[in-house]
Short mmCIF file of C-alpha atoms in Angstrom, two decimals:
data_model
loop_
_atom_site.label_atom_id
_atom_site.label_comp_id
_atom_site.label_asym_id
_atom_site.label_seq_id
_atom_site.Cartn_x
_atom_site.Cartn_y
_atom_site.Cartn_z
CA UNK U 5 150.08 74.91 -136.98
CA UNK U 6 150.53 71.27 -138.53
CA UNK U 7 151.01 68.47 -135.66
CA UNK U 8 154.29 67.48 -134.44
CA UNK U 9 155.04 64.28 -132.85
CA UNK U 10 155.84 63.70 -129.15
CA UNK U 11 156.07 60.21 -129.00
CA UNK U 12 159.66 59.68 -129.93
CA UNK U 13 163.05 61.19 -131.00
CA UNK U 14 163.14 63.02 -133.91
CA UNK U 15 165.56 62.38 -137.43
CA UNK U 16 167.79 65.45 -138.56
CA UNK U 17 164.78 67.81 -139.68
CA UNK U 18 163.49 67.74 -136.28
CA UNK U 19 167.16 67.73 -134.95
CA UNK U 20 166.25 66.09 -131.83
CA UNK U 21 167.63 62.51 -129.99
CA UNK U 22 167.10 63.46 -126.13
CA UNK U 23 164.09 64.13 -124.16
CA UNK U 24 163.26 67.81 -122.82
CA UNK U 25 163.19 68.04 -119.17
CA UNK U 26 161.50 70.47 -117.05
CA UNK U 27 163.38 72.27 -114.32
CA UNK U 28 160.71 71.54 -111.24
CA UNK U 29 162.47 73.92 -108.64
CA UNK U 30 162.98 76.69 -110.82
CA UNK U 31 160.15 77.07 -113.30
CA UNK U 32 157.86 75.65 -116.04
CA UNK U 33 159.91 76.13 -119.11
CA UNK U 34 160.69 73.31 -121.68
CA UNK U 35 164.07 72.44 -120.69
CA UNK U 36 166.14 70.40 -122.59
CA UNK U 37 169.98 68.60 -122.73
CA UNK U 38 170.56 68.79 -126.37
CA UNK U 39 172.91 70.64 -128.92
CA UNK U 40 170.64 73.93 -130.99
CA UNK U 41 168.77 71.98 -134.07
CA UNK U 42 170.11 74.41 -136.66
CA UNK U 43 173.61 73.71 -137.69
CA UNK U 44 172.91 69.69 -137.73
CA UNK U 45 170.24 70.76 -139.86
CA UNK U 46 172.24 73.01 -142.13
CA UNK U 47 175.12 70.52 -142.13
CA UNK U 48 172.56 67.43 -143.48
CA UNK U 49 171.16 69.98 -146.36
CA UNK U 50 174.64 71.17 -147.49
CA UNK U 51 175.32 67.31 -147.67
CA UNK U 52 171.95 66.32 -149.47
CA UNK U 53 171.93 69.63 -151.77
CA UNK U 54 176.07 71.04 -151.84
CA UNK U 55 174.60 73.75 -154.36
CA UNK U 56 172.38 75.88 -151.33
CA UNK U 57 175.95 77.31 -150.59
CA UNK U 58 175.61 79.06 -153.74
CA UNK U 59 172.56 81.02 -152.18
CA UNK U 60 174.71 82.88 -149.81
CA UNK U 61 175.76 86.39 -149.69
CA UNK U 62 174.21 89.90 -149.83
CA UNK U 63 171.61 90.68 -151.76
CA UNK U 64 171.73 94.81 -153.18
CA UNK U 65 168.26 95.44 -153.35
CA UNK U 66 167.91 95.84 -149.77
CA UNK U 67 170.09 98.42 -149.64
CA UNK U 68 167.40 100.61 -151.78
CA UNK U 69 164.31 99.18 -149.59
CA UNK U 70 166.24 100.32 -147.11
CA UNK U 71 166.27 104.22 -148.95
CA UNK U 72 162.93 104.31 -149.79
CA UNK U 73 161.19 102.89 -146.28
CA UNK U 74 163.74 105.69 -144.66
CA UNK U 75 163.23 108.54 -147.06
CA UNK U 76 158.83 107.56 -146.69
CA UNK U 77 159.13 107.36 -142.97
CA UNK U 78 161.20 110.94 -142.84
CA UNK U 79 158.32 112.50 -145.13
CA UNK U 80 155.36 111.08 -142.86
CA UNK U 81 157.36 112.51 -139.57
CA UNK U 82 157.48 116.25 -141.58
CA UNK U 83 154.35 116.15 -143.16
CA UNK U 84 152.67 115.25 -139.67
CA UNK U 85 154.63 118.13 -137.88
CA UNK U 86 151.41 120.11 -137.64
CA UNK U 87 148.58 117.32 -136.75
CA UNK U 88 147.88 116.96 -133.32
CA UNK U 89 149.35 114.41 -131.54
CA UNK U 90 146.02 112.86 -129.87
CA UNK U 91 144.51 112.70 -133.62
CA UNK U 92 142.83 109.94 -135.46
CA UNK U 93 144.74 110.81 -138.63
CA UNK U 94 147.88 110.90 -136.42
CA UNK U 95 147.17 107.65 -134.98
CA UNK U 96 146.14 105.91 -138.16
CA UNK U 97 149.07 106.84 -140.41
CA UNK U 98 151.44 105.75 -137.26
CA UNK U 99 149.78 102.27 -137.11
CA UNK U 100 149.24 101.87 -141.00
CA UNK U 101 152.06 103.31 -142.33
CA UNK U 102 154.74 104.48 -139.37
CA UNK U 103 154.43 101.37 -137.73
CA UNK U 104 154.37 98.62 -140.82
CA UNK U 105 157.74 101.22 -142.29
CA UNK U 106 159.15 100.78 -138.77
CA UNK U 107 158.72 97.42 -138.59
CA UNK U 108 160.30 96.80 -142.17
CA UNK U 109 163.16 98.36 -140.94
CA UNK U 110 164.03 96.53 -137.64
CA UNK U 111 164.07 93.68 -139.78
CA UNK U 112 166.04 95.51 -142.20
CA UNK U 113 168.88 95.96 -139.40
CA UNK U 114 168.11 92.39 -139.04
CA UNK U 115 169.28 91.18 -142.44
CA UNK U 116 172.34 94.15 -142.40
CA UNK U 117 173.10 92.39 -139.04
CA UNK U 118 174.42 89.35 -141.17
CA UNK U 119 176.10 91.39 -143.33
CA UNK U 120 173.28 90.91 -145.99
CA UNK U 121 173.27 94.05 -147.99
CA UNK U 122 176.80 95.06 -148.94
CA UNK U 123 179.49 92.76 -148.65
CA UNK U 124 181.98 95.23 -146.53
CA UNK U 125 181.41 94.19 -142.86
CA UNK U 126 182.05 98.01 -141.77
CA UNK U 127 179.35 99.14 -144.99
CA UNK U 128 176.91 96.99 -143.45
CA UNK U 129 177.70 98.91 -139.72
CA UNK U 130 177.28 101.73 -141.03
CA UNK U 131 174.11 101.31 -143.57
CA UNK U 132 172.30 99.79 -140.49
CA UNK U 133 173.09 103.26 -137.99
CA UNK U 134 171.08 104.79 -141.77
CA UNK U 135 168.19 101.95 -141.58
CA UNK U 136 168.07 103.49 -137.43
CA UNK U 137 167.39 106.72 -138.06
CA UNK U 138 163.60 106.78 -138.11
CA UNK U 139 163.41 104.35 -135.27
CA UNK U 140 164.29 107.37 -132.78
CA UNK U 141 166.39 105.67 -130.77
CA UNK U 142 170.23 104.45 -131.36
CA UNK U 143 169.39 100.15 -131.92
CA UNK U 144 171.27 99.02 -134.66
CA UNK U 145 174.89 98.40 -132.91
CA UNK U 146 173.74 97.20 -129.96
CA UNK U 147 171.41 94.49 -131.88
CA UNK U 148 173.91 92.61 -133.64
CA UNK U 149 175.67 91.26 -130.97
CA UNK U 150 172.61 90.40 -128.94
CA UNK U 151 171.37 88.74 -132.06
CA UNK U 152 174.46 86.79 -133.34
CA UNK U 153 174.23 85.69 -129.66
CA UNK U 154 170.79 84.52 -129.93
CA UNK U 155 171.82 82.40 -133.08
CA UNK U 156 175.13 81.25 -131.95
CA UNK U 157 173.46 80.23 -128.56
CA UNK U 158 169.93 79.58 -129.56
CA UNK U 159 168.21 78.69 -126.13
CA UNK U 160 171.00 78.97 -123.60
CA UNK U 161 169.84 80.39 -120.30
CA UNK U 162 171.78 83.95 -120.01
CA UNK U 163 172.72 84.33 -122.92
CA UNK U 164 169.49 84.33 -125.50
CA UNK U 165 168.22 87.33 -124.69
CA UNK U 166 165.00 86.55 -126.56
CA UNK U 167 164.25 84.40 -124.05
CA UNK U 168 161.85 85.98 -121.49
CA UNK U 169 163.32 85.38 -117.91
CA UNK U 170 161.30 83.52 -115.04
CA UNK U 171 160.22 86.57 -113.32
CA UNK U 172 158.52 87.81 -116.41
CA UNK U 173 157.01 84.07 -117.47
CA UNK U 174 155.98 83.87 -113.47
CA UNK U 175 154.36 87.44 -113.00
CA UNK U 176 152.85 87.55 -117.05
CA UNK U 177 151.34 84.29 -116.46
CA UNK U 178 147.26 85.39 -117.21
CA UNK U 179 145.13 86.20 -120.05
CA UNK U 180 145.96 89.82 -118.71
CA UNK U 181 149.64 89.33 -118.62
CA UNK U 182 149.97 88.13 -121.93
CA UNK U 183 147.93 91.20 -123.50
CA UNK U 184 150.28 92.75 -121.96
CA UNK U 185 153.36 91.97 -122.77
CA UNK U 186 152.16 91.97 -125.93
CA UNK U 187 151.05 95.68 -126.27
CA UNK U 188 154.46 96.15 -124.74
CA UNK U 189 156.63 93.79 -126.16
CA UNK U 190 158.90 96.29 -127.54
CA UNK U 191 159.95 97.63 -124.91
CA UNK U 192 160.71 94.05 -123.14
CA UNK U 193 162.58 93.20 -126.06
CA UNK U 194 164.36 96.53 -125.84
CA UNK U 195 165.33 96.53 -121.97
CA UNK U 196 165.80 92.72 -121.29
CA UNK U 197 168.73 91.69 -122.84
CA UNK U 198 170.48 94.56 -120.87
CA UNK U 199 169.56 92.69 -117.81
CA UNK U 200 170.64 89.30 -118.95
CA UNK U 201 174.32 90.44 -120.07
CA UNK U 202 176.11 93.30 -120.87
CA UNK U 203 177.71 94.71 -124.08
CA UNK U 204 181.15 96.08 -124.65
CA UNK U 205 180.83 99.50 -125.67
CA UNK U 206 182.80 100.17 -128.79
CA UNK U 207 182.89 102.68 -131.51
CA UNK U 208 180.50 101.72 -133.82
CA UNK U 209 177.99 101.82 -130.59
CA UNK U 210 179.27 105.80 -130.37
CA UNK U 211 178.57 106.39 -133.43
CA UNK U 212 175.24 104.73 -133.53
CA UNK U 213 174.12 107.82 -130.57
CA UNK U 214 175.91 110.36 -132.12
CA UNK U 215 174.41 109.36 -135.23
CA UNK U 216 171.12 109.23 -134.23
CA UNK U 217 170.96 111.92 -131.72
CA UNK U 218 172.30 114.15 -134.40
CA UNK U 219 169.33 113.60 -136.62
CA UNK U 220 166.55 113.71 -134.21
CA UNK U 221 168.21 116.74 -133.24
CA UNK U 222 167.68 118.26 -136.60
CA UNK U 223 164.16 116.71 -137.61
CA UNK U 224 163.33 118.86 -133.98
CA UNK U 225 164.57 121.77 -135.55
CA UNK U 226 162.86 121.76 -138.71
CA UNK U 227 159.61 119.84 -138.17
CA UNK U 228 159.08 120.15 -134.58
CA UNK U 229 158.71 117.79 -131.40
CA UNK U 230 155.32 115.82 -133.34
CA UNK U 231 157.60 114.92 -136.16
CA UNK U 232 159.70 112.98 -132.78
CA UNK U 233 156.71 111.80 -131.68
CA UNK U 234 155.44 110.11 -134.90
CA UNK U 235 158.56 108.50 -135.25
CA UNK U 236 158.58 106.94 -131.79
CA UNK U 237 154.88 106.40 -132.04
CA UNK U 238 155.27 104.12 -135.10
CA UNK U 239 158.40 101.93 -133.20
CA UNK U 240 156.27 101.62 -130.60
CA UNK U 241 153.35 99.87 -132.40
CA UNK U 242 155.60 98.57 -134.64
CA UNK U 243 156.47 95.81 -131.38
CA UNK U 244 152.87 96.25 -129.99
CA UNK U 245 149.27 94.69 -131.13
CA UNK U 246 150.16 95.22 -134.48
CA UNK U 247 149.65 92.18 -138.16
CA UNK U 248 153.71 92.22 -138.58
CA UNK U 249 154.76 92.15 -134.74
CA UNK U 250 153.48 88.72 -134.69
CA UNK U 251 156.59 87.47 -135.61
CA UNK U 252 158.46 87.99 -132.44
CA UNK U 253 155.76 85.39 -130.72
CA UNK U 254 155.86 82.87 -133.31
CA UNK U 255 159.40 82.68 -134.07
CA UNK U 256 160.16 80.57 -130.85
CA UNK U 257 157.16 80.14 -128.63
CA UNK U 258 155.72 76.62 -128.30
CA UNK U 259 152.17 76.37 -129.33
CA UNK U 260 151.46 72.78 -129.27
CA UNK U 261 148.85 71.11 -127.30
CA UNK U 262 150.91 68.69 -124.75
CA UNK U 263 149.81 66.43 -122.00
CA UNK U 264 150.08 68.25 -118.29
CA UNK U 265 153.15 65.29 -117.85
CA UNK U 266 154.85 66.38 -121.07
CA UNK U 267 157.17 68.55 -118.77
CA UNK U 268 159.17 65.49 -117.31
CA UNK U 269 158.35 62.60 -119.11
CA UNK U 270 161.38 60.65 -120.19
CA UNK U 271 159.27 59.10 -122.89
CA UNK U 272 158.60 62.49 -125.18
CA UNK U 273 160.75 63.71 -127.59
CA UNK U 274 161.60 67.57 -127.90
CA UNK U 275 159.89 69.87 -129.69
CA UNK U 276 161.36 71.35 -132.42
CA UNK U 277 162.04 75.40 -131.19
CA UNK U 278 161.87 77.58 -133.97
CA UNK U 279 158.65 77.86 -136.21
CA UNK U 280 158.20 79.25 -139.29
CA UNK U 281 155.26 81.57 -140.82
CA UNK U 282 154.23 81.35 -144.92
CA UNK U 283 151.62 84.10 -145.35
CA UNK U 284 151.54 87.27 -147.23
CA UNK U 285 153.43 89.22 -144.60
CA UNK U 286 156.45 88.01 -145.27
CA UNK U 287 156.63 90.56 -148.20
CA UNK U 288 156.17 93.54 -145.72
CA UNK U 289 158.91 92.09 -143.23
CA UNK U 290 162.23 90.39 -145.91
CA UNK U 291 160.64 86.53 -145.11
CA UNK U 292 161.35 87.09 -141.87
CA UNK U 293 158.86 84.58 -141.10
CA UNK U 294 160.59 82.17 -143.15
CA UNK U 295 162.47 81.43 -139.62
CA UNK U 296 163.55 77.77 -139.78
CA UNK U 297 165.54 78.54 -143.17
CA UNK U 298 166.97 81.28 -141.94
CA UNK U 299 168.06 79.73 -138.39
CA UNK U 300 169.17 77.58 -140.57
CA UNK U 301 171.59 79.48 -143.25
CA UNK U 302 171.89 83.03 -141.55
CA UNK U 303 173.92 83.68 -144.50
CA UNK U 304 171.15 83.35 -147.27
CA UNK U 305 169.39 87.10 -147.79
CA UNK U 306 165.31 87.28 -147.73
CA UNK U 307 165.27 87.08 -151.38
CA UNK U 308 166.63 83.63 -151.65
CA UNK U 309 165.24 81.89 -148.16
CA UNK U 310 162.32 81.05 -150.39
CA UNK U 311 164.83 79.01 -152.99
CA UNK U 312 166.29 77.32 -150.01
CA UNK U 313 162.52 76.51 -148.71
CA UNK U 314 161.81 74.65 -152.10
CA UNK U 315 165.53 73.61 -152.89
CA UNK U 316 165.80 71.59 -149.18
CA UNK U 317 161.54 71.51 -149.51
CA UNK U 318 162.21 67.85 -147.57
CA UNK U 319 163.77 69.45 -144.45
CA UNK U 320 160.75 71.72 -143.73
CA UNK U 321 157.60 70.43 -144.91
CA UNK U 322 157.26 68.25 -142.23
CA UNK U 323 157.98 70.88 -139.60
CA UNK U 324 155.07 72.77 -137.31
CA UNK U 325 154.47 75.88 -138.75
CA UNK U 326 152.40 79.28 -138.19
CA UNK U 327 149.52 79.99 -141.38
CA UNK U 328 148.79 83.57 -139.68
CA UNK U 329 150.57 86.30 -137.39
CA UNK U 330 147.16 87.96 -136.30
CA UNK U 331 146.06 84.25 -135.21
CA UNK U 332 149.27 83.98 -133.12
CA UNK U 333 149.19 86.96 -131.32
CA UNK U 334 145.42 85.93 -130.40
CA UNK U 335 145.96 82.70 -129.23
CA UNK U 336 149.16 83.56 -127.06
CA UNK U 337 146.89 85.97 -125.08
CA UNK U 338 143.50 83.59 -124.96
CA UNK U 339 144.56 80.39 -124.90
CA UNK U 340 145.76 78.56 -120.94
CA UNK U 341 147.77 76.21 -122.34
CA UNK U 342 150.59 78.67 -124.47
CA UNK U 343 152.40 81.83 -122.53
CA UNK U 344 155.80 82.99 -122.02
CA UNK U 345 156.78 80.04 -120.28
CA UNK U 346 156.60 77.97 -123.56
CA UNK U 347 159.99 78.35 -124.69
CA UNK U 348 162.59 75.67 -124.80
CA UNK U 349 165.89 76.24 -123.39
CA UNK U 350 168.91 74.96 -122.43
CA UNK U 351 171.87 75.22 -119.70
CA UNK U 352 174.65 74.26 -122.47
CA UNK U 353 174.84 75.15 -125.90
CA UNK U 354 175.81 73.46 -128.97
CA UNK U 355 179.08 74.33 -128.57
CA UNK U 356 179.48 72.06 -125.34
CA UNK U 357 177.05 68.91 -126.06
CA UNK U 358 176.83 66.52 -128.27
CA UNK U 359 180.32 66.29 -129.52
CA UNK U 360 179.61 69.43 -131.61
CA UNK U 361 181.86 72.16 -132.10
CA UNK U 362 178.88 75.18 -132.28
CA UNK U 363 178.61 77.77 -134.94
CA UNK U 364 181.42 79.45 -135.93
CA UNK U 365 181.14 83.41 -136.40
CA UNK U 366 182.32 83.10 -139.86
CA UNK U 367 178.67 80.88 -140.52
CA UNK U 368 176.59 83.94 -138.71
CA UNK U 369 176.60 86.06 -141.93
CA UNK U 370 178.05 86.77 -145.39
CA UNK U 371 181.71 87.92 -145.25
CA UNK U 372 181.81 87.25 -141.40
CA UNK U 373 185.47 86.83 -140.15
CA UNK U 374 186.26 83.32 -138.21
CA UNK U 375 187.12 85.66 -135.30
CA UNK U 376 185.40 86.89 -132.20
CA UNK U 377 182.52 89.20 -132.16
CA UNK U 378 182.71 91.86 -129.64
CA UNK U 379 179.68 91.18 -127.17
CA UNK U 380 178.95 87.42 -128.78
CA UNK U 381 178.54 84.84 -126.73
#
């Protein structure tokens, strides 16, 4: 990552005027008493460069990545349905293949989540419950609101449910911990935010079971209980030690080298909170990694984050950044100094400091409504 400076308060690309604090009687995350850097950010680029508005809205080639990642990840499960489970070719096309296809389409679901790939709200519901299908388990519905959340209230304590909670940070806190949250980081991501605040259950969340429970009812039928397992097998590495699920530890975590006081001293400036990763995986994953930006403009599609990268090129080439995911996922589990208590957050959002009125849900995503979200927060 490049340096950062500590030693004072930031201008508008670091989006930072007040010092983070650290929470002594509670725990050893970054805490801090400022307003979520993003919209200032956004709100100083669509005043230097008005034209990155013109970026915005879906972009229909997902839509067929979307079809062919499904329709390849359906033919592995069938074609697999008579390989033994405890195989090295099973293994190796679930970590390879399953696993990188699996991947592609979490973050798939993640782009439909903003409404990215058609621009009906309800097409986008539904085309995501489609993207589910070979991740074996009903995801898509519930993840929107959990993730609109996380944008809307970037680093607010029970509400960001990628934030890992204390009692994780506290009992993962070892070069043994970390490997293993990491092998199993999936399934953290998948349980936690059901223990930080609970959804509304609505329709399209039905029909995201049915849906799903439908089809790997009939994949059993015709290819067996191994075609199941392949599918499951590949979500599973697809958030374990796997190249691509290095993006879920680089996004937010803080990898800086600080001094031991840098927890309370009045005198540091915060860290910026979200990092962004240019390397060739970004093609595998829609520039995902291109996490800044799209913090940034959750309304700009994968294809065009780049444009806004070199359009706005001032606002981010100063920032920290990660080079390489395999290098992340290495030094979260080696290195003393980085672990899950390196995350910044925040008892107040944006919404309630700073004089700032907070994102609206019509800036979450293309076509969004200025309404409420069911389950955001």
């Amino acid at each position: 990552m490049t340096a950062v400076s500590i030693a004072a308060a930031t201008d508008v690309r670091g989006c930072a005027t007040e010092p983070l604090k650290a929470d002594d009687n509670h725990d050893h995350f970054f805490w801090t008493y400022t307003e979520e850097p993003h919209r200032t950010r956004r709100q100083a680029i669509i005043k230097a460069h008005p034209e990155v508005t013109k970026l915005c809205g879906p972009e229909p080639l997902t839509k067929y990545l979307v079809f062919l990642v499904v329709v390849l990840q359906v033919s592995c499960a069938y074609l697999l349905r008579n390989t033994p489970f405890l195989s090295l070719p099973f293994f190796l096309t679930a970590y390879i293949v399953g696993a990188t296809a699996n991947q592609n389409l979490f973050l798939a679901i993640h782009e439909i989540s903003h409404n990215l790939a058609f621009r009906s709200p309800t097409a986008n519901r539904l085309y995501a419950i489609f993207a589910n299908l070979p991740i074996g388990l009903p995801y898509s519905a519930a993840f929107r609101p959990y993730h609109l959340t996380h944008h809307k209230s970037l680093g607010v304590d029970g509400l960001d449910t990628d934030l890992p909670t204390a009692l994780e940070a506290f009992f993962l806190d070892s070069i043994l911990g970390k490997a293993f949250f990491c092998t199993f980081q999936i399934i953290f991501y998948a349980v936690r935010p059901m223990m930080v605040y609970k959804l509304p259950l609505t329709q399209i969340h039905l029909l995201n079971i049915a849906v799903q429970v439908a089809f790997d009812a009939v994949l059993y039928k015709i290819a067996g209980g191994r075609a199941i397992m392949y599918l499951l097998l590949s979500s599973f590495l697809a958030g374990s030690l796997h190249p691509c699920a290095g993006h879920f530890i680089a996004e937010h975590y803080v990898f800086e080298k600080l001094p031991a006081s840098a927890r309370e001293s009045s005198l540091l400036a915060p860290l910026p909170e979200t990092f962004s990763y240019y390397g060739p995986l970004n093609v595998l994953t829609y520039n995902v990694g291109l996490h800044n930006e799209h913090h940034d403009f959750p309304a700009i599609p994968w294809t065009r984050l780049p444009v806004l990268h070199e359009m706005a090129k001032e606002f981010y080439q100063d920032l920290p950044h990660h080079k390489s995911w395999i290098y992340v996922i290495w030094q979260f589990v080696w290195d003393e100094e980085v672990g899950l208590w390196c995350r910044v957050k925040r008892k107040e959002g944006g919404r309630k400091v700073g004089a700032g009125t907070g994102w609206r849900e019509d800036e979450l995503g293309a076509n969004e409504m200025c309404k409420q979200i069911p389950g955001v927060k």
